Amino acid sequence: LGYFRPPFKAVYADYIAYEQYRHKFMNEDHARAALLRGGILWQLALHSLGFNNLPSALIGISRDAVPFGQMLTINGETHFDDELSEEEVDFICGTYYVYTNNRCIEKLSWWPRPQAWAGSGLDVGFWSARCKSWLQTHLENV
């Protein structure tokens, strides 16, 4: 969502703008890869797309899968699928890049990035009641 100098503090209006950008991005064909990743990316994608659009997102690969996606070789056959870049993952999670006083970059995000989600204890392989509760509480605190 951009690079900023300290002191930087995102506000609610920033969150609303981020959600609008995320909803627009999720309408890109290859963004279906967020649904395939599961976890928090799946939930954020689902929030943007809604259940009504879920079947069309799962139909198959986008036109971008061959030049930009991942190539898989299974039993000697080559297959392609959509994949998100690290920048796209950061964008979906609502990440801001903030320069620190020692000239490093700190990543601040509205939502945990997949690595943090995987280590949180909430990543149990499905979207549990505990995940729903956490999400609702997190949304209320935005």
Short mmCIF file of C-alpha atoms in Angstrom, two decimals:
data_model
loop_
_atom_site.label_atom_id
_atom_site.label_comp_id
_atom_site.label_asym_id
_atom_site.label_seq_id
_atom_site.Cartn_x
_atom_site.Cartn_y
_atom_site.Cartn_z
CA LEU A 1 0.00 0.00 0.00
CA GLY A 2 3.04 2.17 -0.21
CA TYR A 3 6.23 3.33 1.46
CA PHE A 4 6.10 5.79 4.34
CA ARG A 5 8.43 7.62 6.67
CA PRO A 6 7.93 7.63 10.43
CA PRO A 7 5.88 8.51 12.22
CA PHE A 8 3.25 6.61 10.24
CA LYS A 9 -0.02 5.39 11.66
CA ALA A 10 -2.78 4.10 9.40
CA VAL A 11 -6.30 5.23 10.29
CA TYR A 12 -9.76 3.86 9.61
CA ALA A 13 -10.09 5.81 6.33
CA ASP A 14 -6.90 4.05 5.15
CA TYR A 15 -8.52 0.70 5.93
CA ILE A 16 -11.62 1.58 3.89
CA ALA A 17 -9.43 2.59 0.93
CA TYR A 18 -7.39 -0.63 1.30
CA GLU A 19 -10.56 -2.73 1.26
CA GLN A 20 -11.75 -1.03 -1.93
CA TYR A 21 -8.38 -1.68 -3.61
CA ARG A 22 -8.40 -5.29 -2.40
CA HIS A 23 -11.94 -5.88 -3.70
CA LYS A 24 -10.89 -4.52 -7.10
CA PHE A 25 -7.72 -6.64 -7.16
CA MET A 26 -9.64 -9.80 -6.26
CA ASN A 27 -11.61 -9.41 -9.50
CA GLU A 28 -8.39 -10.07 -11.45
CA ASP A 29 -8.40 -13.59 -12.92
CA HIS A 30 -5.18 -14.80 -11.33
CA ALA A 31 -6.24 -13.58 -7.88
CA ARG A 32 -8.05 -16.92 -7.54
CA ALA A 33 -4.67 -18.13 -6.27
CA ALA A 34 -5.51 -16.47 -2.93
CA LEU A 35 -8.40 -18.89 -2.53
CA LEU A 36 -6.09 -21.80 -3.25
CA ARG A 37 -3.56 -20.70 -0.61
CA GLY A 38 -6.06 -21.15 2.22
CA GLY A 39 -5.78 -19.59 5.66
CA ILE A 40 -6.02 -15.85 6.06
CA LEU A 41 -5.52 -15.23 2.31
CA TRP A 42 -8.52 -17.47 1.58
CA GLN A 43 -10.65 -15.58 4.09
CA LEU A 44 -9.65 -12.15 2.76
CA ALA A 45 -10.31 -13.29 -0.82
CA LEU A 46 -13.66 -14.71 0.19
CA HIS A 47 -14.55 -11.46 1.95
CA SER A 48 -13.82 -9.56 -1.26
CA LEU A 49 -15.43 -11.98 -3.70
CA GLY A 50 -18.37 -13.30 -1.68
CA PHE A 51 -19.69 -16.84 -1.78
CA ASN A 52 -21.73 -16.15 -4.94
CA ASN A 53 -18.57 -15.67 -7.02
CA LEU A 54 -16.71 -18.60 -5.53
CA PRO A 55 -17.61 -21.19 -8.21
CA SER A 56 -16.39 -18.99 -11.08
CA ALA A 57 -13.11 -18.34 -9.26
CA LEU A 58 -12.45 -22.06 -8.96
CA ILE A 59 -13.21 -23.00 -12.58
CA GLY A 60 -9.60 -23.07 -13.69
CA ILE A 61 -6.41 -21.21 -14.33
CA SER A 62 -6.27 -17.71 -15.71
CA ARG A 63 -4.58 -16.67 -18.95
CA ASP A 64 -1.73 -15.32 -16.80
CA ALA A 65 -0.90 -18.73 -15.30
CA VAL A 66 1.44 -19.83 -18.08
CA PRO A 67 3.64 -16.73 -18.33
CA PHE A 68 3.46 -15.63 -14.68
CA GLY A 69 2.21 -18.54 -12.57
CA GLN A 70 3.91 -21.60 -11.22
CA MET A 71 4.96 -24.57 -13.30
CA LEU A 72 4.38 -28.01 -11.80
CA THR A 73 5.72 -31.29 -13.11
CA ILE A 74 3.64 -34.26 -12.05
CA ASN A 75 4.40 -37.75 -13.35
CA GLY A 76 6.45 -36.25 -16.16
CA GLU A 77 3.64 -33.91 -17.28
CA THR A 78 3.90 -30.16 -17.05
CA HIS A 79 1.03 -28.21 -15.52
CA PHE A 80 0.55 -24.55 -14.73
CA ASP A 81 -1.43 -22.81 -12.03
CA ASP A 82 -1.96 -19.27 -10.81
CA GLU A 83 0.37 -18.01 -8.14
CA LEU A 84 0.60 -14.79 -6.16
CA SER A 85 3.81 -12.80 -6.00
CA GLU A 86 5.13 -11.80 -2.57
CA GLU A 87 4.06 -8.22 -3.33
CA GLU A 88 0.51 -9.39 -4.10
CA VAL A 89 0.38 -11.37 -0.85
CA ASP A 90 1.54 -8.26 1.03
CA PHE A 91 -1.09 -6.20 -0.77
CA ILE A 92 -3.92 -8.63 0.08
CA CYS A 93 -2.85 -8.49 3.74
CA GLY A 94 -2.86 -4.68 3.66
CA THR A 95 0.86 -4.15 4.12
CA TYR A 96 2.55 -0.77 4.48
CA TYR A 97 6.33 -0.41 4.22
CA VAL A 98 7.63 2.03 6.80
CA TYR A 99 11.22 3.26 6.89
CA THR A 100 12.75 2.98 10.34
CA ASN A 101 15.21 5.43 11.84
CA ASN A 102 18.10 3.09 11.03
CA ARG A 103 17.13 3.03 7.32
CA CYS A 104 15.53 -0.40 7.37
CA ILE A 105 12.00 -1.15 6.23
CA GLU A 106 9.39 -2.44 8.64
CA LYS A 107 6.26 -4.14 7.30
CA LEU A 108 3.03 -3.13 9.02
CA SER A 109 -0.20 -4.75 7.89
CA TRP A 110 -3.91 -4.78 8.65
CA TRP A 111 -3.91 -8.58 8.57
CA PRO A 112 -1.26 -11.14 9.48
CA ARG A 113 0.82 -12.29 6.57
CA PRO A 114 0.73 -16.04 5.80
CA GLN A 115 3.95 -16.77 7.69
CA ALA A 116 2.55 -15.16 10.85
CA TRP A 117 -0.81 -16.89 10.36
CA ALA A 118 0.91 -20.28 10.02
CA GLY A 119 2.64 -19.78 13.37
CA SER A 120 -0.35 -18.34 15.20
CA GLY A 121 -2.10 -21.51 16.34
CA LEU A 122 -5.15 -20.53 14.28
CA ASP A 123 -3.90 -22.28 11.15
CA VAL A 124 -5.44 -25.70 11.79
CA GLY A 125 -6.24 -26.64 8.18
CA PHE A 126 -9.78 -25.25 8.10
CA TRP A 127 -11.60 -22.06 9.04
CA SER A 128 -12.65 -22.92 12.59
CA ALA A 129 -15.05 -21.22 15.00
CA ARG A 130 -11.97 -19.86 16.76
CA CYS A 131 -10.78 -18.32 13.46
CA LYS A 132 -14.21 -16.73 12.92
CA SER A 133 -14.15 -15.28 16.42
CA TRP A 134 -10.63 -13.93 15.96
CA LEU A 135 -11.60 -12.36 12.61
CA GLN A 136 -14.66 -10.66 14.07
CA THR A 137 -12.69 -9.26 17.00
CA HIS A 138 -9.94 -8.06 14.67
CA LEU A 139 -12.48 -6.30 12.42
CA GLU A 140 -14.08 -4.60 15.42
CA ASN A 141 -10.67 -3.25 16.46
CA VAL A 142 -9.79 -1.77 13.06
#
